[in-house]
CSV table of N, CA, C and O in Angstrom, one decimal:
chain,number,residue,atom,x,y,z
A,1,MET,N,-31.8,12.1,2.0
A,1,MET,CA,-31.2,11.0,1.3
A,1,MET,C,-31.9,9.7,1.7
A,1,MET,O,-32.2,9.5,2.9
A,2,SER,N,-32.3,8.9,0.8
A,2,SER,CA,-33.1,7.7,1.1
A,2,SER,C,-32.1,6.6,1.7
A,2,SER,O,-30.9,6.6,1.5
A,3,PRO,N,-32.7,5.7,2.5
A,3,PRO,CA,-31.9,4.7,3.2
A,3,PRO,C,-31.2,3.8,2.2
A,3,PRO,O,-30.1,3.4,2.4
A,4,ARG,N,-31.9,3.6,1.0
A,4,ARG,CA,-31.3,2.7,0.0
A,4,ARG,C,-30.0,3.4,-0.5
A,4,ARG,O,-28.9,2.7,-0.7
A,5,THR,N,-30.0,4.6,-0.9
A,5,THR,CA,-28.8,5.4,-1.4
A,5,THR,C,-27.7,5.4,-0.3
A,5,THR,O,-26.6,5.2,-0.6
A,6,ARG,N,-28.1,5.7,0.9
A,6,ARG,CA,-27.1,5.8,2.0
A,6,ARG,C,-26.5,4.4,2.2
A,6,ARG,O,-25.3,4.3,2.4
A,7,SER,N,-27.2,3.3,2.1
A,7,SER,CA,-26.7,2.0,2.3
A,7,SER,C,-25.7,1.7,1.2
A,7,SER,O,-24.7,1.1,1.4
A,8,GLY,N,-26.1,2.1,-0.1
A,8,GLY,CA,-25.2,1.9,-1.2
A,8,GLY,C,-23.9,2.6,-1.0
A,8,GLY,O,-22.8,2.1,-1.3
A,9,SER,N,-23.9,3.9,-0.5
A,9,SER,CA,-22.7,4.7,-0.3
A,9,SER,C,-21.9,4.0,0.8
A,9,SER,O,-20.7,4.0,0.7
A,10,SER,N,-22.6,3.5,1.8
A,10,SER,CA,-21.8,2.9,2.9
A,10,SER,C,-21.1,1.6,2.4
A,10,SER,O,-20.0,1.3,2.8
A,11,SER,N,-21.8,0.8,1.5
A,11,SER,CA,-21.2,-0.4,1.0
A,11,SER,C,-20.0,0.0,0.1
A,11,SER,O,-18.9,-0.6,0.2
A,12,ALA,N,-20.1,1.0,-0.7
A,12,ALA,CA,-19.0,1.4,-1.6
A,12,ALA,C,-17.9,1.9,-0.7
A,12,ALA,O,-16.7,1.7,-1.0
A,13,ALA,N,-18.2,2.7,0.3
A,13,ALA,CA,-17.1,3.2,1.2
A,13,ALA,C,-16.4,2.1,1.8
A,13,ALA,O,-15.2,2.1,1.9
A,14,ARG,N,-17.1,1.1,2.3
A,14,ARG,CA,-16.5,-0.1,2.9
A,14,ARG,C,-15.5,-0.8,1.9
A,14,ARG,O,-14.4,-1.2,2.3
A,15,VAL,N,-16.0,-1.0,0.7
A,15,VAL,CA,-15.2,-1.6,-0.3
A,15,VAL,C,-13.9,-0.8,-0.6
A,15,VAL,O,-12.8,-1.4,-0.7
A,16,ILE,N,-14.0,0.5,-0.7
A,16,ILE,CA,-12.9,1.3,-1.0
A,16,ILE,C,-11.9,1.3,0.1
A,16,ILE,O,-10.7,1.2,-0.1
A,17,ALA,N,-12.4,1.3,1.4
A,17,ALA,CA,-11.5,1.3,2.5
A,17,ALA,C,-10.8,-0.1,2.6
A,17,ALA,O,-9.6,-0.1,2.9
A,18,VAL,N,-11.5,-1.2,2.3
A,18,VAL,CA,-10.8,-2.5,2.3
A,18,VAL,C,-9.8,-2.6,1.2
A,18,VAL,O,-8.7,-3.1,1.5
A,19,VAL,N,-10.1,-2.1,0.0
A,19,VAL,CA,-9.1,-2.1,-1.1
A,19,VAL,C,-7.8,-1.3,-0.7
A,19,VAL,O,-6.7,-1.8,-0.9
A,20,ALA,N,-8.0,-0.2,-0.1
A,20,ALA,CA,-6.9,0.7,0.3
A,20,ALA,C,-6.1,-0.1,1.4
A,20,ALA,O,-4.8,-0.1,1.4
A,21,ASP,N,-6.8,-0.7,2.3
A,21,ASP,CA,-6.1,-1.5,3.4
A,21,ASP,C,-5.2,-2.6,2.8
A,21,ASP,O,-4.1,-2.9,3.2
A,22,VAL,N,-5.8,-3.4,1.8
A,22,VAL,CA,-5.1,-4.5,1.2
A,22,VAL,C,-3.9,-4.0,0.4
A,22,VAL,O,-2.8,-4.6,0.5
A,23,LEU,N,-4.0,-2.9,-0.3
A,23,LEU,CA,-2.9,-2.4,-1.1
A,23,LEU,C,-1.8,-1.9,-0.1
A,23,LEU,O,-0.6,-2.3,-0.4
A,24,ALA,N,-2.1,-1.2,0.9
A,24,ALA,CA,-1.1,-0.8,1.9
A,24,ALA,C,-0.5,-2.0,2.6
A,24,ALA,O,0.7,-2.0,2.9
A,25,PHE,N,-1.3,-3.0,2.9
A,25,PHE,CA,-0.8,-4.2,3.5
A,25,PHE,C,0.3,-4.9,2.7
A,25,PHE,O,1.3,-5.3,3.2
A,26,ILE,N,0.0,-5.0,1.4
A,26,ILE,CA,1.0,-5.7,0.5
A,26,ILE,C,2.3,-4.9,0.5
A,26,ILE,O,3.4,-5.5,0.6
A,27,ILE,N,2.2,-3.6,0.5
A,27,ILE,CA,3.4,-2.7,0.5
A,27,ILE,C,4.2,-2.9,1.8
A,27,ILE,O,5.4,-3.0,1.8
A,28,ILE,N,3.4,-2.8,2.9
A,28,ILE,CA,4.0,-2.9,4.2
A,28,ILE,C,4.6,-4.3,4.4
A,28,ILE,O,5.7,-4.4,5.0
A,29,LEU,N,4.0,-5.3,3.9
A,29,LEU,CA,4.5,-6.7,4.0
A,29,LEU,C,5.8,-6.8,3.2
A,29,LEU,O,6.8,-7.4,3.7
A,30,TRP,N,6.0,-6.1,2.1
A,30,TRP,CA,7.2,-6.1,1.4
A,30,TRP,C,8.3,-5.4,2.2
A,30,TRP,O,9.4,-5.8,2.2
A,31,ILE,N,8.0,-4.3,2.8
A,31,ILE,CA,8.9,-3.5,3.6
A,31,ILE,C,9.5,-4.5,4.7
A,31,ILE,O,10.7,-4.6,4.9
A,32,LEU,N,8.6,-5.2,5.4
A,32,LEU,CA,9.0,-6.1,6.4
A,32,LEU,C,9.8,-7.2,5.9
A,32,LEU,O,10.9,-7.6,6.5
A,33,MET,N,9.4,-7.8,4.8
A,33,MET,CA,10.2,-8.9,4.1
A,33,MET,C,11.6,-8.4,3.8
A,33,MET,O,12.6,-9.1,3.9
A,34,TYR,N,11.7,-7.2,3.2
A,34,TYR,CA,13.0,-6.6,2.8
A,34,TYR,C,13.9,-6.4,4.1
A,34,TYR,O,15.0,-6.8,4.1
A,35,LEU,N,13.3,-5.8,5.1
A,35,LEU,CA,14.1,-5.6,6.3
A,35,LEU,C,14.5,-6.8,7.0
A,35,LEU,O,15.6,-6.9,7.6
A,36,LEU,N,13.7,-7.9,6.9
A,36,LEU,CA,14.0,-9.2,7.5
A,36,LEU,C,14.8,-10.1,6.6
A,36,LEU,O,15.0,-11.2,6.9
A,37,ASP,N,15.1,-9.6,5.4
A,37,ASP,CA,15.9,-10.3,4.4
A,37,ASP,C,15.3,-11.6,4.0
A,37,ASP,O,15.9,-12.7,4.1
A,38,ALA,N,14.0,-11.5,3.6
A,38,ALA,CA,13.3,-12.7,3.1
A,38,ALA,C,13.9,-13.3,1.9
A,38,ALA,O,14.6,-12.6,1.1
A,39,ASN,N,13.8,-14.6,1.7
A,39,ASN,CA,14.3,-15.3,0.6
A,39,ASN,C,13.7,-14.9,-0.7
A,39,ASN,O,12.5,-15.2,-1.0
A,40,ARG,N,14.4,-14.2,-1.5
A,40,ARG,CA,13.8,-13.7,-2.8
A,40,ARG,C,13.6,-14.8,-3.8
A,40,ARG,O,12.9,-14.5,-4.8
A,41,GLY,N,14.1,-15.9,-3.6
A,41,GLY,CA,13.9,-17.1,-4.4
A,41,GLY,C,12.5,-17.7,-4.2
A,41,GLY,O,12.1,-18.5,-5.0
A,42,ASN,N,11.9,-17.4,-3.1
A,42,ASN,CA,10.6,-17.9,-2.8
A,42,ASN,C,9.5,-17.2,-3.6
A,42,ASN,O,9.5,-16.0,-3.8
A,43,ASP,N,8.6,-18.0,-4.2
A,43,ASP,CA,7.6,-17.5,-5.1
A,43,ASP,C,6.7,-16.5,-4.4
A,43,ASP,O,6.3,-15.5,-5.0
A,44,PHE,N,6.3,-16.7,-3.1
A,44,PHE,CA,5.4,-15.8,-2.4
A,44,PHE,C,6.1,-14.5,-2.2
A,44,PHE,O,5.6,-13.4,-2.4
A,45,VAL,N,7.4,-14.5,-1.8
A,45,VAL,CA,8.2,-13.3,-1.6
A,45,VAL,C,8.3,-12.5,-2.9
A,45,VAL,O,8.2,-11.3,-2.9
A,46,GLN,N,8.5,-13.3,-4.0
A,46,GLN,CA,8.7,-12.6,-5.3
A,46,GLN,C,7.4,-12.0,-5.7
A,46,GLN,O,7.4,-10.8,-6.2
A,47,TRP,N,6.2,-12.6,-5.4
A,47,TRP,CA,4.9,-12.1,-5.8
A,47,TRP,C,4.7,-10.8,-5.0
A,47,TRP,O,4.2,-9.8,-5.5
A,48,VAL,N,5.0,-10.8,-3.7
A,48,VAL,CA,4.8,-9.6,-2.8
A,48,VAL,C,5.7,-8.5,-3.3
A,48,VAL,O,5.2,-7.4,-3.4
A,49,HIS,N,6.9,-8.8,-3.6
A,49,HIS,CA,7.9,-7.8,-4.1
A,49,HIS,C,7.4,-7.2,-5.5
A,49,HIS,O,7.3,-6.0,-5.6
A,50,ASP,N,7.0,-8.0,-6.4
A,50,ASP,CA,6.5,-7.6,-7.7
A,50,ASP,C,5.2,-6.7,-7.5
A,50,ASP,O,5.1,-5.6,-8.1
A,51,SER,N,4.3,-7.1,-6.7
A,51,SER,CA,3.1,-6.4,-6.4
A,51,SER,C,3.4,-5.0,-5.8
A,51,SER,O,2.9,-4.0,-6.2
A,52,ALA,N,4.2,-5.0,-4.8
A,52,ALA,CA,4.6,-3.8,-4.1
A,52,ALA,C,5.3,-2.9,-5.0
A,52,ALA,O,5.1,-1.7,-5.0
A,53,ARG,N,6.2,-3.4,-5.8
A,53,ARG,CA,6.9,-2.6,-6.8
A,53,ARG,C,6.0,-1.9,-7.7
A,53,ARG,O,6.2,-0.7,-8.1
A,54,TRP,N,5.0,-2.6,-8.2
A,54,TRP,CA,4.0,-2.1,-9.1
A,54,TRP,C,3.2,-1.0,-8.4
A,54,TRP,O,3.0,0.1,-9.0
A,55,LEU,N,2.7,-1.3,-7.2
A,55,LEU,CA,1.9,-0.4,-6.5
A,55,LEU,C,2.6,0.9,-6.1
A,55,LEU,O,2.1,2.0,-6.0
A,56,ALA,N,3.9,0.8,-5.8
A,56,ALA,CA,4.7,1.9,-5.3
A,56,ALA,C,5.6,2.5,-6.5
A,56,ALA,O,6.5,3.2,-6.2
A,57,GLY,N,5.3,2.1,-7.7
A,57,GLY,CA,6.1,2.6,-8.8
A,57,GLY,C,6.2,4.1,-8.9
A,57,GLY,O,7.2,4.6,-9.3
A,58,TRP,N,5.2,4.8,-8.5
A,58,TRP,CA,5.1,6.2,-8.6
A,58,TRP,C,6.0,6.9,-7.5
A,58,TRP,O,6.4,8.0,-7.6
A,59,SER,N,6.2,6.1,-6.4
A,59,SER,CA,6.9,6.7,-5.2
A,59,SER,C,8.3,6.1,-5.0
A,59,SER,O,9.1,6.7,-4.2
A,60,TYR,N,8.5,5.0,-5.6
A,60,TYR,CA,9.8,4.4,-5.3
A,60,TYR,C,10.9,5.2,-6.0
A,60,TYR,O,10.8,5.7,-7.1
A,61,ASP,N,12.0,5.4,-5.3
A,61,ASP,CA,13.1,6.2,-5.7
A,61,ASP,C,12.8,7.7,-5.7
A,61,ASP,O,13.5,8.5,-6.3
A,62,LEU,N,11.7,8.1,-5.0
A,62,LEU,CA,11.4,9.5,-4.9
A,62,LEU,C,12.4,10.2,-4.0
A,62,LEU,O,12.7,11.3,-4.2
A,63,PHE,N,12.8,9.4,-3.0
A,63,PHE,CA,13.8,9.9,-2.1
A,63,PHE,C,15.1,9.1,-2.3
A,63,PHE,O,15.1,8.0,-2.6
A,64,THR,N,16.2,9.8,-2.1
A,64,THR,CA,17.5,9.1,-2.2
A,64,THR,C,18.3,9.2,-0.9
A,64,THR,O,18.5,10.3,-0.4
A,65,PHE,N,18.6,8.1,-0.3
A,65,PHE,CA,19.3,8.1,0.9
A,65,PHE,C,20.6,7.2,0.7
A,65,PHE,O,20.6,6.5,-0.3
A,66,ASP,N,21.6,7.4,1.5
A,66,ASP,CA,22.8,6.6,1.4
A,66,ASP,C,22.5,5.1,1.7
A,66,ASP,O,23.2,4.3,1.2
A,67,ARG,N,21.6,4.8,2.5
A,67,ARG,CA,21.3,3.5,2.9
A,67,ARG,C,20.1,2.9,2.1
A,67,ARG,O,19.1,3.5,2.0
A,68,THR,N,20.3,1.7,1.6
A,68,THR,CA,19.2,1.1,0.8
A,68,THR,C,18.0,0.9,1.6
A,68,THR,O,16.9,1.1,1.1
A,69,TRP,N,18.1,0.5,2.8
A,69,TRP,CA,16.9,0.2,3.6
A,69,TRP,C,16.1,1.4,3.8
A,69,TRP,O,14.9,1.4,3.8
A,70,ALA,N,16.7,2.6,3.9
A,70,ALA,CA,16.0,3.8,4.0
A,70,ALA,C,15.2,4.2,2.8
A,70,ALA,O,14.1,4.7,2.8
A,71,ASN,N,15.8,3.9,1.6
A,71,ASN,CA,15.1,4.1,0.3
A,71,ASN,C,13.8,3.2,0.3
A,71,ASN,O,12.8,3.7,-0.2
A,72,VAL,N,14.0,2.0,0.7
A,72,VAL,CA,12.8,1.0,0.7
A,72,VAL,C,11.7,1.5,1.6
A,72,VAL,O,10.6,1.6,1.2
A,73,VAL,N,12.1,1.8,2.8
A,73,VAL,CA,11.1,2.3,3.8
A,73,VAL,C,10.4,3.6,3.4
A,73,VAL,O,9.2,3.7,3.4
A,74,ALA,N,11.2,4.5,2.9
A,74,ALA,CA,10.6,5.8,2.5
A,74,ALA,C,9.8,5.7,1.2
A,74,ALA,O,8.7,6.2,1.2
A,75,GLY,N,10.4,5.1,0.2
A,75,GLY,CA,9.7,5.0,-1.1
A,75,GLY,C,8.4,4.1,-1.0
A,75,GLY,O,7.3,4.6,-1.4
A,76,TYR,N,8.5,3.0,-0.4
A,76,TYR,CA,7.3,2.1,-0.3
A,76,TYR,C,6.4,2.6,0.8
A,76,TYR,O,5.2,2.5,0.7
A,77,GLY,N,7.0,3.1,1.9
A,77,GLY,CA,6.1,3.6,3.0
A,77,GLY,C,5.3,4.7,2.6
A,77,GLY,O,4.1,4.8,3.0
A,78,LEU,N,5.8,5.6,1.8
A,78,LEU,CA,5.0,6.8,1.3
A,78,LEU,C,3.8,6.3,0.5
A,78,LEU,O,2.7,6.7,0.7
A,79,ALA,N,4.0,5.3,-0.4
A,79,ALA,CA,2.9,4.7,-1.1
A,79,ALA,C,1.8,4.1,-0.2
A,79,ALA,O,0.6,4.4,-0.4
A,80,ALA,N,2.3,3.4,0.8
A,80,ALA,CA,1.3,2.7,1.7
A,80,ALA,C,0.5,3.8,2.4
A,80,ALA,O,-0.7,3.7,2.5
A,81,ALA,N,1.2,4.8,2.9
A,81,ALA,CA,0.5,5.9,3.6
A,81,ALA,C,-0.5,6.6,2.7
A,81,ALA,O,-1.6,7.0,3.1
A,82,VAL,N,-0.1,6.9,1.5
A,82,VAL,CA,-1.0,7.6,0.5
A,82,VAL,C,-2.3,6.7,0.2
A,82,VAL,O,-3.4,7.2,0.2
A,83,TYR,N,-2.0,5.4,0.0
A,83,TYR,CA,-3.2,4.6,-0.3
A,83,TYR,C,-4.1,4.5,0.9
A,83,TYR,O,-5.4,4.6,0.7
A,84,LEU,N,-3.6,4.4,2.1
A,84,LEU,CA,-4.5,4.4,3.3
A,84,LEU,C,-5.2,5.8,3.4
A,84,LEU,O,-6.4,5.8,3.7
A,85,PHE,N,-4.5,6.9,3.3
A,85,PHE,CA,-5.1,8.2,3.5
A,85,PHE,C,-6.2,8.5,2.4
A,85,PHE,O,-7.3,8.8,2.8
A,86,ILE,N,-5.8,8.3,1.2
A,86,ILE,CA,-6.8,8.5,0.1
A,86,ILE,C,-8.0,7.6,0.2
A,86,ILE,O,-9.1,8.0,0.0
A,87,GLY,N,-7.7,6.3,0.3
A,87,GLY,CA,-8.8,5.3,0.4
A,87,GLY,C,-9.8,5.6,1.5
A,87,GLY,O,-11.0,5.5,1.3
A,88,HIS,N,-9.2,5.9,2.7
A,88,HIS,CA,-10.1,6.2,3.8
A,88,HIS,C,-10.8,7.5,3.7
A,88,HIS,O,-11.9,7.7,4.2
A,89,ALA,N,-10.1,8.5,3.1
A,89,ALA,CA,-10.8,9.8,2.9
A,89,ALA,C,-11.9,9.7,1.9
A,89,ALA,O,-13.0,10.2,2.2
A,90,VAL,N,-11.8,8.9,0.9
A,90,VAL,CA,-12.9,8.7,-0.1
A,90,VAL,C,-14.0,7.9,0.6
A,90,VAL,O,-15.2,8.3,0.4
A,91,ALA,N,-13.6,6.9,1.3
A,91,ALA,CA,-14.6,6.1,2.0
A,91,ALA,C,-15.4,7.0,3.0
A,91,ALA,O,-16.6,6.9,3.1
A,92,GLY,N,-14.7,7.9,3.7
A,92,GLY,CA,-15.4,8.8,4.7
A,92,GLY,C,-16.4,9.7,4.0
A,92,GLY,O,-17.4,10.0,4.5
A,93,ARG,N,-16.0,10.2,2.8
A,93,ARG,CA,-16.9,11.1,2.0
A,93,ARG,C,-18.1,10.4,1.6
A,93,ARG,O,-19.2,10.9,1.5
A,94,LEU,N,-17.9,9.1,1.2
A,94,LEU,CA,-19.1,8.3,0.7
A,94,LEU,C,-20.0,8.0,1.8
A,94,LEU,O,-21.2,7.8,1.6
A,95,ARG,N,-19.5,7.9,3.0
A,95,ARG,CA,-20.4,7.5,4.2
A,95,ARG,C,-21.2,8.7,4.6
A,95,ARG,O,-22.2,8.6,5.3
A,96,ARG,N,-20.9,9.9,4.2
A,96,ARG,CA,-21.6,11.1,4.6
A,96,ARG,C,-23.0,11.2,3.9
A,96,ARG,O,-23.4,10.9,3.0
């Protein structure tokens, strides 16, 4: 493999890993804001919530617990873990 191709793969891998990290960060930030009872009237808190809700739309309410906080942690936490795992797995493959 030529150095140019390898460098391109490495750059793409880095971008994918960073995107996965940012997506997971937004979701984890919402989990923390929820657990710390952040002011939902705040525009930033609302943006984080809306973004996390969209990103975790496929996993939210996947589990049902009696406690609301457990639903938030499990539903959103699963999405964050999947984004991190898949993003870094793809990045690792591109680095090879």
